[in-house]
Each structure stands twice: as structure tokens, then as C-alpha cells.
Amino acid sequence: MKIGNIEYDFTRVSVQDALEIKNAMFILAKENATTSQIKEANSIIDTIALKHLKVKQGTQWIDSVDENTIGQIFDNEFAVIEISAQFMNRIKGFLEKLQSFQH
């Protein structure tokens, strides 16, 4: 995946993070979720996405990217929105392979 000329990907998600994502996904799927619940669930997913973000600089992958450096690396602090969306797509792909999430 790329934003501009910067290549990025995600490291493998831990079991603990997968369980946190599951909880956040259930909140987002609730029809009667409050705005604050939705914001909290999205915040959890965004935090996990940044935790597992890795960026290619030159020939090396750097996996210590945080909210403070993301704007400098991508030259656009809004890159985090695209990164979070791509992380959600990655999660969705894994979930669709699980029997309990198949229709």
C-alpha cells in the first residue's frame, strides 16, 4: 500500500489486539450505539492500526511510527485517515475468512 511515494503495511496483530478489535466492531455494529461509543470504538481501532503500522524508508521497514511522526513521514497529517481505512479493510478480509462471520 502507498500514500504518495511512501510504502506502508501492518505487522501481525496480537491476540489481545484482535480481541480489542472484536469489541470495537461489535460497538460499531450496534444500531443504537451512541456517538461517544462510536468515537471510542473508532479510537481503539485507530490506536491499534498505528501500533501495527510499518513504513518503508529506503530499503528498511520502520515500525515505530506514532501520531507525532506520521505527519512528518507522509507529509500530510490526514494520511492517518487512509491508513485507518486500509487497516479496517485488512481486518474485514481476515474476518470474512472466519466461519462465524460468513453469511
Short mmCIF file of N, CA and C in Angstrom, two decimals:
data_model
loop_
_atom_site.label_atom_id
_atom_site.label_comp_id
_atom_site.label_asym_id
_atom_site.label_seq_id
_atom_site.Cartn_x
_atom_site.Cartn_y
_atom_site.Cartn_z
N MET A 1 0.84 -1.17 0.00
CA MET A 1 0.00 0.00 0.00
C MET A 1 0.89 1.24 0.00
N LYS A 2 0.37 2.29 -0.62
CA LYS A 2 1.15 3.52 -0.70
C LYS A 2 0.27 4.74 -0.48
N ILE A 3 0.86 5.73 0.12
CA ILE A 3 0.31 7.07 0.16
C ILE A 3 1.40 7.95 -0.41
N GLY A 4 1.12 8.58 -1.54
CA GLY A 4 2.16 9.31 -2.24
C GLY A 4 3.25 8.34 -2.65
N ASN A 5 4.48 8.64 -2.28
CA ASN A 5 5.60 7.76 -2.59
C ASN A 5 6.00 6.88 -1.42
N ILE A 6 5.25 6.95 -0.33
CA ILE A 6 5.59 6.21 0.88
C ILE A 6 4.84 4.89 0.93
N GLU A 7 5.59 3.80 1.00
CA GLU A 7 5.00 2.47 1.11
C GLU A 7 4.79 2.14 2.58
N TYR A 8 3.64 1.52 2.88
CA TYR A 8 3.35 1.13 4.25
C TYR A 8 2.60 -0.19 4.28
N ASP A 9 2.60 -0.81 5.44
CA ASP A 9 1.89 -2.07 5.66
C ASP A 9 1.64 -2.19 7.16
N PHE A 10 1.16 -3.33 7.60
CA PHE A 10 0.89 -3.55 9.01
C PHE A 10 1.55 -4.83 9.47
N THR A 11 2.04 -4.82 10.71
CA THR A 11 2.58 -6.02 11.31
C THR A 11 1.43 -6.91 11.75
N ARG A 12 1.75 -8.13 12.08
CA ARG A 12 0.73 -9.09 12.54
C ARG A 12 0.11 -8.60 13.84
N VAL A 13 -1.20 -8.71 13.92
CA VAL A 13 -1.95 -8.28 15.10
C VAL A 13 -1.89 -9.36 16.17
N SER A 14 -1.68 -8.94 17.41
CA SER A 14 -1.64 -9.88 18.52
C SER A 14 -3.05 -10.36 18.87
N VAL A 15 -3.15 -11.44 19.60
CA VAL A 15 -4.45 -11.96 20.03
C VAL A 15 -5.17 -10.91 20.89
N GLN A 16 -4.46 -10.27 21.78
CA GLN A 16 -5.06 -9.24 22.63
C GLN A 16 -5.65 -8.11 21.78
N ASP A 17 -4.91 -7.65 20.78
CA ASP A 17 -5.41 -6.59 19.91
C ASP A 17 -6.60 -7.07 19.08
N ALA A 18 -6.57 -8.33 18.65
CA ALA A 18 -7.69 -8.89 17.89
C ALA A 18 -8.96 -8.88 18.73
N LEU A 19 -8.83 -9.20 20.01
CA LEU A 19 -10.00 -9.18 20.90
C LEU A 19 -10.51 -7.76 21.13
N GLU A 20 -9.60 -6.79 21.21
CA GLU A 20 -10.00 -5.39 21.34
C GLU A 20 -10.73 -4.93 20.07
N ILE A 21 -10.23 -5.35 18.92
CA ILE A 21 -10.88 -5.01 17.65
C ILE A 21 -12.27 -5.62 17.60
N LYS A 22 -12.40 -6.86 18.05
CA LYS A 22 -13.72 -7.52 18.07
C LYS A 22 -14.69 -6.70 18.90
N ASN A 23 -14.28 -6.27 20.08
CA ASN A 23 -15.15 -5.47 20.94
C ASN A 23 -15.55 -4.16 20.26
N ALA A 24 -14.59 -3.53 19.61
CA ALA A 24 -14.88 -2.27 18.91
C ALA A 24 -15.83 -2.50 17.74
N MET A 25 -15.64 -3.59 17.03
CA MET A 25 -16.51 -3.90 15.89
C MET A 25 -17.94 -4.15 16.35
N PHE A 26 -18.12 -4.80 17.48
CA PHE A 26 -19.47 -5.03 18.00
C PHE A 26 -20.15 -3.71 18.35
N ILE A 27 -19.40 -2.78 18.89
CA ILE A 27 -19.97 -1.46 19.21
C ILE A 27 -20.37 -0.75 17.92
N LEU A 28 -19.51 -0.78 16.92
CA LEU A 28 -19.81 -0.12 15.65
C LEU A 28 -21.00 -0.75 14.94
N ALA A 29 -21.22 -2.04 15.18
CA ALA A 29 -22.32 -2.75 14.52
C ALA A 29 -23.66 -2.53 15.23
N LYS A 30 -23.63 -2.03 16.46
CA LYS A 30 -24.87 -1.80 17.21
C LYS A 30 -25.67 -0.68 16.56
N GLU A 31 -26.94 -0.92 16.35
CA GLU A 31 -27.80 0.10 15.74
C GLU A 31 -28.02 1.29 16.67
N ASN A 32 -28.01 1.04 17.97
CA ASN A 32 -28.30 2.11 18.93
C ASN A 32 -27.05 2.62 19.64
N ALA A 33 -25.90 2.45 19.03
CA ALA A 33 -24.65 2.93 19.64
C ALA A 33 -24.67 4.46 19.69
N THR A 34 -24.22 4.99 20.80
CA THR A 34 -24.17 6.45 20.95
C THR A 34 -22.97 7.01 20.19
N THR A 35 -23.00 8.30 19.98
CA THR A 35 -21.89 8.96 19.30
C THR A 35 -20.59 8.75 20.07
N SER A 36 -20.65 8.82 21.39
CA SER A 36 -19.43 8.63 22.19
C SER A 36 -18.93 7.20 22.11
N GLN A 37 -19.84 6.23 22.03
CA GLN A 37 -19.42 4.83 21.88
C GLN A 37 -18.75 4.61 20.52
N ILE A 38 -19.31 5.22 19.49
CA ILE A 38 -18.74 5.09 18.15
C ILE A 38 -17.36 5.74 18.09
N LYS A 39 -17.23 6.92 18.70
CA LYS A 39 -15.92 7.59 18.73
C LYS A 39 -14.90 6.75 19.48
N GLU A 40 -15.30 6.16 20.61
CA GLU A 40 -14.39 5.32 21.40
C GLU A 40 -13.97 4.08 20.61
N ALA A 41 -14.93 3.43 19.94
CA ALA A 41 -14.62 2.23 19.15
C ALA A 41 -13.66 2.58 18.01
N ASN A 42 -13.92 3.66 17.32
CA ASN A 42 -13.02 4.09 16.24
C ASN A 42 -11.64 4.45 16.77
N SER A 43 -11.59 5.06 17.94
CA SER A 43 -10.32 5.41 18.56
C SER A 43 -9.50 4.16 18.89
N ILE A 44 -10.17 3.13 19.37
CA ILE A 44 -9.49 1.87 19.67
C ILE A 44 -8.87 1.29 18.40
N ILE A 45 -9.65 1.27 17.33
CA ILE A 45 -9.15 0.72 16.07
C ILE A 45 -8.02 1.56 15.50
N ASP A 46 -8.16 2.89 15.57
CA ASP A 46 -7.09 3.79 15.10
C ASP A 46 -5.80 3.56 15.87
N THR A 47 -5.91 3.41 17.19
CA THR A 47 -4.73 3.19 18.03
C THR A 47 -4.04 1.89 17.66
N ILE A 48 -4.82 0.85 17.45
CA ILE A 48 -4.25 -0.45 17.08
C ILE A 48 -3.64 -0.38 15.68
N ALA A 49 -4.29 0.34 14.77
CA ALA A 49 -3.74 0.49 13.42
C ALA A 49 -2.36 1.15 13.48
N LEU A 50 -2.24 2.24 14.26
CA LEU A 50 -0.94 2.91 14.38
C LEU A 50 0.09 2.02 15.06
N LYS A 51 -0.36 1.25 16.02
CA LYS A 51 0.55 0.34 16.74
C LYS A 51 1.17 -0.67 15.79
N HIS A 52 0.41 -1.09 14.79
CA HIS A 52 0.88 -2.12 13.87
C HIS A 52 1.35 -1.58 12.52
N LEU A 53 1.36 -0.25 12.38
CA LEU A 53 1.81 0.37 11.15
C LEU A 53 3.32 0.23 10.99
N LYS A 54 3.73 -0.11 9.77
CA LYS A 54 5.15 -0.08 9.43
C LYS A 54 5.30 0.65 8.11
N VAL A 55 6.38 1.43 8.02
CA VAL A 55 6.62 2.30 6.88
C VAL A 55 7.98 1.96 6.29
N LYS A 56 8.03 1.91 4.97
CA LYS A 56 9.30 1.62 4.30
C LYS A 56 10.01 2.93 4.01
N GLN A 57 11.22 3.02 4.53
CA GLN A 57 12.08 4.16 4.25
C GLN A 57 13.38 3.62 3.67
N GLY A 58 13.59 3.92 2.41
CA GLY A 58 14.74 3.33 1.72
C GLY A 58 14.48 1.85 1.52
N THR A 59 15.37 1.03 2.05
CA THR A 59 15.20 -0.42 1.94
C THR A 59 14.76 -1.05 3.26
N GLN A 60 14.55 -0.22 4.28
CA GLN A 60 14.21 -0.75 5.59
C GLN A 60 12.77 -0.41 5.97
N TRP A 61 12.17 -1.32 6.73
CA TRP A 61 10.84 -1.09 7.28
C TRP A 61 10.98 -0.57 8.70
N ILE A 62 10.28 0.50 9.00
CA ILE A 62 10.29 1.11 10.34
C ILE A 62 8.93 0.87 10.96
N ASP A 63 8.91 0.32 12.16
CA ASP A 63 7.63 0.03 12.79
C ASP A 63 7.42 0.81 14.09
N SER A 64 8.06 1.95 14.19
CA SER A 64 7.87 2.78 15.38
C SER A 64 7.28 4.13 14.98
N VAL A 65 6.19 4.07 14.24
CA VAL A 65 5.51 5.28 13.77
C VAL A 65 4.39 5.59 14.76
N ASP A 66 4.29 6.83 15.16
CA ASP A 66 3.23 7.22 16.08
C ASP A 66 2.53 8.47 15.56
N GLU A 67 1.56 8.94 16.33
CA GLU A 67 0.77 10.11 15.93
C GLU A 67 1.63 11.34 15.71
N ASN A 68 2.74 11.45 16.44
CA ASN A 68 3.59 12.63 16.35
C ASN A 68 4.45 12.65 15.09
N THR A 69 4.78 11.48 14.57
CA THR A 69 5.67 11.43 13.41
C THR A 69 4.96 11.14 12.10
N ILE A 70 3.72 10.73 12.17
CA ILE A 70 3.03 10.32 10.94
C ILE A 70 2.89 11.48 9.94
N GLY A 71 2.62 12.68 10.43
CA GLY A 71 2.50 13.84 9.56
C GLY A 71 3.81 14.19 8.89
N GLN A 72 4.91 13.94 9.58
CA GLN A 72 6.23 14.22 9.01
C GLN A 72 6.61 13.18 7.95
N ILE A 73 6.32 11.92 8.23
CA ILE A 73 6.67 10.85 7.29
C ILE A 73 5.87 10.97 6.01
N PHE A 74 4.57 11.15 6.14
CA PHE A 74 3.70 11.18 4.97
C PHE A 74 3.50 12.59 4.43
N ASP A 75 4.03 13.57 5.11
CA ASP A 75 3.91 14.97 4.71
C ASP A 75 2.45 15.41 4.66
N ASN A 76 1.61 14.70 5.41
CA ASN A 76 0.19 15.02 5.48
C ASN A 76 -0.38 14.35 6.71
N GLU A 77 -0.76 15.14 7.70
CA GLU A 77 -1.27 14.56 8.94
C GLU A 77 -2.59 13.83 8.74
N PHE A 78 -3.27 14.06 7.62
CA PHE A 78 -4.52 13.36 7.34
C PHE A 78 -4.29 11.98 6.73
N ALA A 79 -3.06 11.61 6.50
CA ALA A 79 -2.74 10.27 5.99
C ALA A 79 -3.25 9.21 6.95
N VAL A 80 -3.34 9.54 8.21
CA VAL A 80 -3.82 8.58 9.21
C VAL A 80 -5.24 8.11 8.89
N ILE A 81 -6.04 8.93 8.23
CA ILE A 81 -7.40 8.53 7.86
C ILE A 81 -7.35 7.40 6.85
N GLU A 82 -6.51 7.53 5.84
CA GLU A 82 -6.36 6.47 4.84
C GLU A 82 -5.75 5.22 5.46
N ILE A 83 -4.77 5.39 6.32
CA ILE A 83 -4.13 4.26 6.99
C ILE A 83 -5.15 3.49 7.82
N SER A 84 -5.97 4.20 8.57
CA SER A 84 -7.01 3.56 9.38
C SER A 84 -8.01 2.82 8.50
N ALA A 85 -8.41 3.43 7.38
CA ALA A 85 -9.35 2.78 6.46
C ALA A 85 -8.76 1.49 5.89
N GLN A 86 -7.48 1.54 5.51
CA GLN A 86 -6.83 0.34 4.97
C GLN A 86 -6.68 -0.74 6.03
N PHE A 87 -6.44 -0.32 7.28
CA PHE A 87 -6.36 -1.29 8.38
C PHE A 87 -7.72 -1.97 8.55
N MET A 88 -8.80 -1.19 8.48
CA MET A 88 -10.15 -1.76 8.58
C MET A 88 -10.41 -2.73 7.43
N ASN A 89 -9.95 -2.41 6.23
CA ASN A 89 -10.09 -3.33 5.10
C ASN A 89 -9.34 -4.63 5.37
N ARG A 90 -8.15 -4.51 5.95
CA ARG A 90 -7.37 -5.70 6.28
C ARG A 90 -8.11 -6.55 7.31
N ILE A 91 -8.66 -5.90 8.33
CA ILE A 91 -9.43 -6.61 9.36
C ILE A 91 -10.62 -7.32 8.72
N LYS A 92 -11.34 -6.59 7.88
CA LYS A 92 -12.52 -7.14 7.22
C LYS A 92 -12.16 -8.39 6.42
N GLY A 93 -11.03 -8.35 5.74
CA GLY A 93 -10.58 -9.50 4.97
C GLY A 93 -10.34 -10.72 5.84
N PHE A 94 -9.75 -10.51 6.99
CA PHE A 94 -9.50 -11.63 7.90
C PHE A 94 -10.81 -12.14 8.50
N LEU A 95 -11.69 -11.23 8.88
CA LEU A 95 -12.96 -11.62 9.49
C LEU A 95 -13.82 -12.42 8.52
N GLU A 96 -13.81 -12.03 7.25
CA GLU A 96 -14.62 -12.73 6.25
C GLU A 96 -14.19 -14.18 6.07
N LYS A 97 -12.97 -14.50 6.45
CA LYS A 97 -12.48 -15.87 6.33
C LYS A 97 -12.91 -16.74 7.52
N LEU A 98 -13.40 -16.10 8.59
CA LEU A 98 -13.84 -16.85 9.77
C LEU A 98 -15.27 -17.33 9.58
N GLN A 99 -15.53 -18.57 9.97
CA GLN A 99 -16.82 -19.18 9.76
C GLN A 99 -17.97 -18.39 10.40
N SER A 100 -17.77 -17.87 11.60
CA SER A 100 -18.85 -17.18 12.29
C SER A 100 -19.20 -15.84 11.65
N PHE A 101 -18.36 -15.31 10.76
CA PHE A 101 -18.64 -14.04 10.10
C PHE A 101 -19.14 -14.23 8.68
N GLN A 102 -19.23 -15.49 8.23
CA GLN A 102 -19.71 -15.76 6.88
C GLN A 102 -21.23 -15.85 6.88
N HIS A 103 -21.82 -15.42 5.79
CA HIS A 103 -23.29 -15.41 5.69
C HIS A 103 -23.79 -16.72 5.15
#
